[in-house]
Short mmCIF file of C-alpha atoms in Angstrom, two decimals:
data_model
loop_
_atom_site.label_atom_id
_atom_site.label_comp_id
_atom_site.label_asym_id
_atom_site.label_seq_id
_atom_site.Cartn_x
_atom_site.Cartn_y
_atom_site.Cartn_z
CA MET H 1438 53.25 36.35 -39.34
CA PRO H 1439 53.63 39.95 -37.88
CA TYR H 1440 55.26 42.94 -39.64
CA TYR H 1441 58.11 44.61 -36.56
CA ALA H 1442 58.15 48.17 -36.76
CA LYS H 1443 61.65 48.52 -35.36
CA SER H 1444 64.59 45.87 -36.23
CA GLU H 1445 65.47 45.56 -32.88
CA ASP H 1446 61.95 43.76 -32.24
CA TRP H 1447 62.44 41.56 -34.94
CA LEU H 1448 66.13 40.92 -34.09
CA GLN H 1449 64.75 40.05 -30.20
CA GLN H 1450 62.34 37.86 -31.22
CA SER H 1451 64.25 36.57 -34.05
CA SER H 1452 66.94 35.52 -31.36
CA LEU H 1453 64.35 33.69 -29.01
CA LEU H 1454 63.23 31.98 -31.57
CA LEU H 1455 67.09 30.55 -32.58
CA GLN H 1456 67.36 29.86 -28.47
CA ALA H 1457 64.17 27.59 -28.82
CA ARG H 1458 64.97 26.00 -32.40
CA PRO H 1459 68.07 26.45 -33.22
CA SER H 1460 68.60 23.83 -36.76
CA THR H 1461 65.50 24.16 -37.86
CA THR H 1462 65.20 27.95 -37.89
CA ARG H 1463 65.91 29.56 -41.36
CA ILE H 1464 66.16 33.58 -42.07
CA THR H 1465 65.45 34.77 -45.60
CA THR H 1466 66.34 38.13 -46.79
CA ARG H 1467 64.69 39.00 -49.70
CA TYR H 1468 65.37 42.14 -51.90
CA HIS H 1469 63.24 42.97 -54.36
CA LEU H 1470 62.70 45.73 -57.20
CA LYS H 1471 59.48 47.23 -58.41
CA PRO H 1472 59.27 49.42 -61.24
CA ALA H 1473 58.79 53.57 -60.35
CA ARG H 1474 55.29 54.24 -59.56
CA ARG H 1475 53.56 55.26 -63.16
CA VAL H 1476 53.47 59.54 -63.08
CA ARG H 1477 50.48 60.86 -64.07
CA LYS H 1478 49.58 62.40 -67.35
CA PRO H 1479 49.08 66.20 -67.21
CA LYS H 1480 46.24 67.72 -68.86
CA LYS H 1481 46.98 68.85 -71.98
CA SER H 1482 44.44 72.02 -72.30
CA ASP H 1483 47.15 73.65 -69.98
CA GLN H 1484 49.31 75.89 -71.40
CA ASP H 1485 51.83 74.41 -69.01
CA ALA H 1486 51.65 71.10 -70.05
CA THR H 1487 54.59 71.45 -72.27
CA ALA H 1488 56.87 72.50 -69.60
CA HIS H 1489 55.05 69.01 -67.97
CA GLU H 1490 56.09 66.77 -71.04
CA ALA H 1491 59.75 68.02 -70.75
CA GLN H 1492 59.91 66.90 -67.38
CA LEU H 1493 58.09 63.91 -67.91
CA PRO H 1494 60.86 62.07 -69.69
CA GLU H 1495 62.79 62.24 -66.11
CA ALA H 1496 60.11 61.09 -63.86
CA GLN H 1497 59.36 58.39 -65.87
CA GLU H 1498 63.23 57.33 -65.92
CA LYS H 1499 62.86 56.89 -62.24
CA PRO H 1500 65.09 54.13 -60.98
CA PRO H 1501 62.67 51.05 -59.51
CA ARG H 1502 62.26 50.94 -56.35
CA GLY H 1503 63.93 48.70 -53.94
CA HIS H 1504 62.64 46.54 -50.43
CA LEU H 1505 64.29 44.41 -48.09
CA VAL H 1506 62.47 42.04 -46.36
CA LEU H 1507 63.67 39.74 -43.49
CA LYS H 1508 61.86 36.94 -42.59
CA THR H 1509 62.64 34.54 -39.79
CA TYR H 1510 60.84 31.26 -40.27
CA GLU H 1511 60.42 27.77 -38.12
CA PRO H 1512 59.19 24.96 -39.98
CA HIS H 1513 57.66 23.11 -37.42
CA SER H 1514 55.88 25.52 -35.30
CA GLY H 1515 55.29 27.97 -38.50
CA VAL H 1516 56.53 30.92 -36.62
CA THR H 1517 57.25 33.82 -38.92
CA LEU H 1518 58.81 36.63 -37.91
CA LYS H 1519 59.49 40.13 -40.67
CA TYR H 1520 60.57 43.00 -41.10
CA LYS H 1521 60.45 45.07 -43.68
CA THR H 1522 62.57 48.67 -45.08
CA SER H 1523 63.03 50.71 -47.95
CA LYS H 1524 66.03 52.35 -46.31
CA ALA H 1525 69.64 51.89 -47.87
CA ALA H 1526 70.96 53.22 -44.39
CA GLU H 1527 70.07 50.00 -42.69
CA VAL H 1528 71.47 47.59 -44.90
CA THR H 1529 74.85 47.41 -42.65
CA ARG H 1530 73.23 47.07 -39.30
CA LEU H 1531 70.19 44.47 -40.75
CA ILE H 1532 73.84 42.66 -42.35
CA GLN H 1533 74.97 42.51 -38.80
CA MET H 1534 72.07 41.65 -37.34
CA LEU H 1535 72.11 38.94 -39.65
CA GLY H 1536 75.55 38.14 -38.36
CA THR H 1537 74.91 37.81 -34.72
CA LEU H 1538 71.85 35.64 -35.52
CA GLY H 1539 73.95 33.38 -37.44
CA ARG H 1540 76.24 33.31 -34.13
CA ARG H 1541 73.63 31.56 -32.07
CA MET H 1542 72.92 29.30 -35.56
CA ALA H 1543 76.54 28.10 -35.14
CA ALA H 1544 76.25 27.79 -31.39
CA VAL H 1545 79.10 29.97 -31.22
CA PRO H 1546 78.69 32.00 -27.74
CA VAL H 1547 77.13 35.20 -28.33
CA VAL H 1548 79.40 38.19 -27.24
CA GLU H 1549 77.18 40.28 -25.20
CA LYS H 1550 75.88 36.83 -23.48
CA ALA H 1551 79.49 36.45 -22.57
CA GLU H 1552 79.22 40.24 -20.82
CA ASP H 1553 76.13 39.25 -19.43
CA GLU H 1554 77.83 36.23 -17.97
CA GLY H 1555 81.02 38.22 -16.52
CA MET H 1556 78.57 40.59 -14.98
CA ALA H 1557 76.77 38.04 -13.11
CA ASP H 1558 80.10 37.26 -11.77
CA ALA H 1559 81.13 40.55 -10.50
CA PRO H 1560 78.98 40.79 -7.75
CA PRO H 1561 80.23 38.45 -5.37
CA THR H 1562 83.10 39.53 -5.57
CA GLU H 1563 82.71 43.21 -4.82
CA ALA H 1564 84.71 43.13 -1.68
CA ASP H 1565 87.90 41.33 -3.47
CA GLY H 1566 87.53 43.56 -6.66
CA ALA H 1567 87.21 47.37 -5.17
CA GLY H 1568 89.52 48.42 -7.54
CA ALA H 1569 87.67 47.11 -10.41
CA GLY H 1570 84.55 48.45 -9.08
CA SER H 1571 85.74 52.60 -8.87
CA GLY H 1572 87.21 51.12 -12.89
CA VAL H 1573 83.52 50.92 -13.71
CA GLN H 1574 82.57 53.99 -12.05
CA THR H 1575 84.44 55.94 -14.05
CA PRO H 1576 82.90 55.85 -17.63
CA VAL H 1577 79.31 56.21 -15.45
CA GLY H 1578 80.25 59.15 -14.54
CA GLN H 1579 81.48 60.17 -17.88
CA THR H 1580 78.24 59.33 -19.59
CA GLN H 1581 76.21 61.36 -17.00
CA GLN H 1582 78.33 64.42 -17.91
CA GLN H 1583 78.05 63.52 -21.40
CA GLN H 1584 74.45 63.65 -20.73
CA GLN H 1585 74.07 66.92 -19.31
CA GLN H 1586 76.19 68.45 -21.95
CA GLN H 1587 73.49 67.76 -23.94
CA GLN H 1588 70.65 68.57 -22.07
CA GLY H 1589 72.30 72.04 -22.09
CA GLY H 1590 72.55 71.99 -25.44
CA GLY H 1591 69.01 71.07 -26.15
CA GLY H 1592 68.19 73.95 -23.61
CA LYS H 1593 69.87 76.39 -25.56
CA GLY H 1594 68.01 74.97 -28.64
CA LYS H 1595 64.50 75.68 -27.54
CA LYS H 1596 65.52 78.98 -26.10
CA LYS H 1597 67.09 80.57 -29.97
CA LYS H 1598 63.58 78.84 -31.10
CA GLY H 1599 61.57 80.53 -28.87
CA GLY H 1600 63.09 83.92 -29.43
CA ARG H 1601 62.14 83.35 -33.38
CA ARG H 1602 58.46 82.98 -32.65
CA MET Y 1110 75.71 21.77 -57.04
CA GLY Y 1111 78.04 21.69 -54.85
CA HIS Y 1112 78.87 24.79 -52.04
CA LEU Y 1113 81.03 27.54 -52.94
CA SER Y 1114 84.22 28.34 -51.52
CA HIS Y 1115 83.73 32.32 -50.38
CA ASP Y 1116 85.17 34.24 -52.58
CA GLU Y 1117 83.70 32.48 -55.50
CA PHE Y 1118 79.72 33.19 -53.54
CA PHE Y 1119 80.61 36.68 -53.60
CA ILE Y 1120 81.90 37.44 -57.02
CA LYS Y 1121 79.03 35.38 -58.37
CA LEU Y 1122 76.24 36.94 -55.55
CA ALA Y 1123 77.41 40.27 -56.96
CA ASP Y 1124 76.45 39.16 -60.61
CA VAL Y 1125 72.82 38.41 -59.29
CA PHE Y 1126 72.54 42.03 -57.89
CA SER Y 1127 74.21 43.69 -60.95
CA THR Y 1128 71.34 41.68 -63.14
CA ARG Y 1129 68.54 42.62 -60.89
CA LYS Y 1130 69.85 46.07 -61.31
CA THR Y 1131 70.10 46.42 -65.09
CA LYS Y 1132 66.50 44.99 -65.61
CA GLY Y 1133 65.34 47.12 -63.22
CA HIS Y 1134 62.59 44.22 -61.27
CA GLY Y 1135 62.96 40.63 -59.74
CA ALA Y 1136 64.48 39.73 -56.37
CA VAL Y 1137 67.06 38.09 -55.04
CA PHE Y 1138 66.94 35.54 -51.78
CA LEU Y 1139 69.63 35.19 -49.22
CA THR Y 1140 68.55 32.26 -46.37
CA GLN Y 1141 70.88 31.42 -43.74
CA LYS Y 1142 70.63 28.34 -41.36
CA ARG Y 1143 71.94 26.00 -39.72
CA LEU Y 1144 73.62 23.52 -41.63
CA SER Y 1145 72.40 19.87 -40.35
CA TYR Y 1146 72.88 17.92 -43.22
CA ASP Y 1147 75.55 15.79 -43.84
CA GLN Y 1148 77.08 16.32 -40.70
CA PRO Y 1149 76.95 13.06 -38.95
CA SER Y 1150 79.55 13.45 -36.32
CA LYS Y 1151 78.44 16.75 -35.07
CA THR Y 1152 74.62 16.83 -35.42
CA PRO Y 1153 72.91 14.26 -32.83
CA SER Y 1154 71.40 10.96 -34.72
CA ASP Y 1155 68.51 9.70 -34.40
CA GLN Y 1156 69.20 7.58 -31.12
CA GLN Y 1157 70.54 10.70 -29.11
CA GLN Y 1158 67.53 12.57 -30.23
CA GLU Y 1159 65.35 10.42 -28.70
CA GLU Y 1160 67.22 9.94 -25.61
CA ASP Y 1161 67.00 13.86 -25.25
CA PRO Y 1162 64.76 15.82 -27.86
CA LEU Y 1163 66.23 18.76 -27.13
CA ALA Y 1164 70.01 17.81 -27.69
CA ASP Y 1165 70.15 20.74 -30.39
CA LEU Y 1166 69.86 23.31 -27.74
CA HIS Y 1167 73.61 22.40 -26.46
CA PRO Y 1168 75.79 20.80 -29.09
CA THR Y 1169 79.07 19.89 -28.19
CA GLN Y 1170 80.65 22.00 -30.84
CA PRO Y 1171 80.00 25.02 -32.81
CA LEU Y 1172 78.13 24.17 -35.97
CA PRO Y 1173 78.82 25.97 -39.38
CA VAL Y 1174 75.97 28.05 -41.40
CA LEU Y 1175 74.68 27.34 -44.37
CA VAL Y 1176 73.98 30.78 -46.31
CA ARG Y 1177 72.32 30.29 -49.95
CA ALA Y 1178 71.55 32.93 -52.70
CA THR Y 1179 69.30 32.58 -55.28
CA ASN Y 1180 67.35 34.94 -57.96
CA GLY Y 1181 63.84 33.49 -57.35
CA LYS Y 1182 62.92 32.46 -60.47
CA GLY Y 1183 60.79 29.20 -60.34
CA LYS Y 1184 60.27 25.74 -62.44
CA ALA Y 1185 58.55 28.19 -65.17
CA ASP Y 1186 62.26 29.38 -65.95
CA ARG Y 1187 64.83 26.94 -64.43
CA ALA Y 1188 67.20 27.73 -67.17
CA ALA Y 1189 67.63 31.51 -66.02
CA LYS Y 1190 67.86 30.11 -62.15
CA VAL Y 1191 70.96 30.89 -60.29
CA LYS Y 1192 71.23 28.84 -57.13
CA LEU Y 1193 74.49 29.71 -54.91
CA SER Y 1194 75.19 28.55 -51.62
CA THR Y 1195 78.20 28.34 -49.15
CA VAL Y 1196 79.31 27.15 -46.16
CA VAL Y 1197 80.79 29.29 -43.25
CA GLN Y 1198 82.56 27.59 -40.61
CA PRO Y 1199 81.96 29.04 -37.06
CA ASP Y 1200 85.45 30.29 -37.26
CA GLU Y 1201 84.92 32.33 -40.04
CA LEU Y 1202 81.41 33.84 -39.42
CA GLU Y 1203 82.86 37.18 -38.65
CA GLY Y 1204 84.61 37.65 -41.76
CA PHE Y 1205 82.22 36.10 -43.68
CA TYR Y 1206 79.59 38.64 -42.55
CA SER Y 1207 81.57 42.09 -42.53
CA ARG Y 1208 82.24 40.86 -46.59
CA TYR Y 1209 78.26 40.19 -46.74
CA ALA Y 1210 77.38 43.29 -45.83
CA GLU Y 1211 80.03 45.03 -48.17
CA VAL Y 1212 78.37 43.22 -51.02
CA CYS Y 1213 74.68 43.75 -49.69
CA LYS Y 1214 75.60 47.27 -49.47
CA ALA Y 1215 76.82 47.79 -53.38
CA GLY Y 1216 73.98 45.43 -54.76
CA MET Y 1217 71.41 47.02 -53.04
CA SER Y 1218 71.47 50.35 -54.72
CA ALA Y 1219 67.46 50.54 -55.37
CA LEU Y 1220 66.70 51.45 -51.52
CA LYS Y 1221 66.12 54.49 -50.64
CA PRO Y 1222 69.25 56.78 -50.07
CA ARG Y 1223 69.28 58.96 -46.80
CA ASP Y 1224 67.97 61.58 -47.48
CA ARG Y 1225 69.93 64.92 -46.78
CA THR Y 1226 67.88 67.25 -48.70
CA LYS Y 1227 66.04 67.73 -45.44
CA ARG Y 1228 68.49 68.12 -42.82
CA LYS Y 1229 70.20 70.73 -45.53
CA ALA Y 1230 66.81 72.69 -44.97
CA LYS Y 1231 66.89 72.65 -41.72
CA ALA Y 1232 70.55 73.85 -41.23
CA LYS Y 1233 69.77 76.76 -43.53
CA LYS Y 1234 66.79 77.53 -41.72
CA ARG Y 1235 69.16 77.18 -38.14
CA LYS Y 1236 71.13 79.77 -39.85
CA GLY Y 1237 68.46 82.06 -40.41
CA ALA Y 1238 67.27 82.09 -36.99
CA GLY Y 1239 70.37 82.66 -35.60
CA THR Y 1240 71.42 85.74 -38.09
CA ALA Y 1241 67.96 87.10 -37.21
#
């Protein structure tokens, strides 16, 4: 049962598992709290000990650490896929992932899939939809411009760093 | 125990999270799976399954999703166990998950907040470099 380093990998593997076994796969999200690590007692011989003692109560009242583990489990094959994090910034994204996986469970067509199908349909009608083709091309050009701008910015940053050294 | 409505589920889930926060230890389990129990009309019967073992891969219509939440208390502490469950219909998925995300984000407050101190230090460095 592997832990994935990236949540995207976990999402991809989980959705593959759900595709294969949609009615038995379950996803469990475990949020657990652990008391904060104990702070070592400072040596009393030092004069600084008084200062440390003043700081200690604050350290001991440290809020407990929380962890979030996502687990996809399929009981028939025994497949388990896991992802672990402790960052609050990821929660919203992870719940969104649960949502996309929930769509797969419900057998509601996933939005991305529909787009893929649309793209697959597009190539044969290239000759007919020349206007549509140009419409697709413009955003590509925009992204290229953006990339160039970003590259330019990066270069400037590097120059600055070099000058400082 | 029957299934709760979404509103009740979220209110009680928020309670579960807040008790964890005040106690400072313990866990919250959230589970989701396709609702296959007690759905005679929508899930394939045994007979159908014999004919087509992969019938569940392409159901004729979308199926609801079952979402459960517990506070992780086992047999030893049955009295303190909290079990919540709700059924999300396919057309309600989007609304449910956006609210779910809000409740979870509010409840999971013990996770590490985004570290802004490093970024500030970097910004200061940059400023220093720019003036020098």
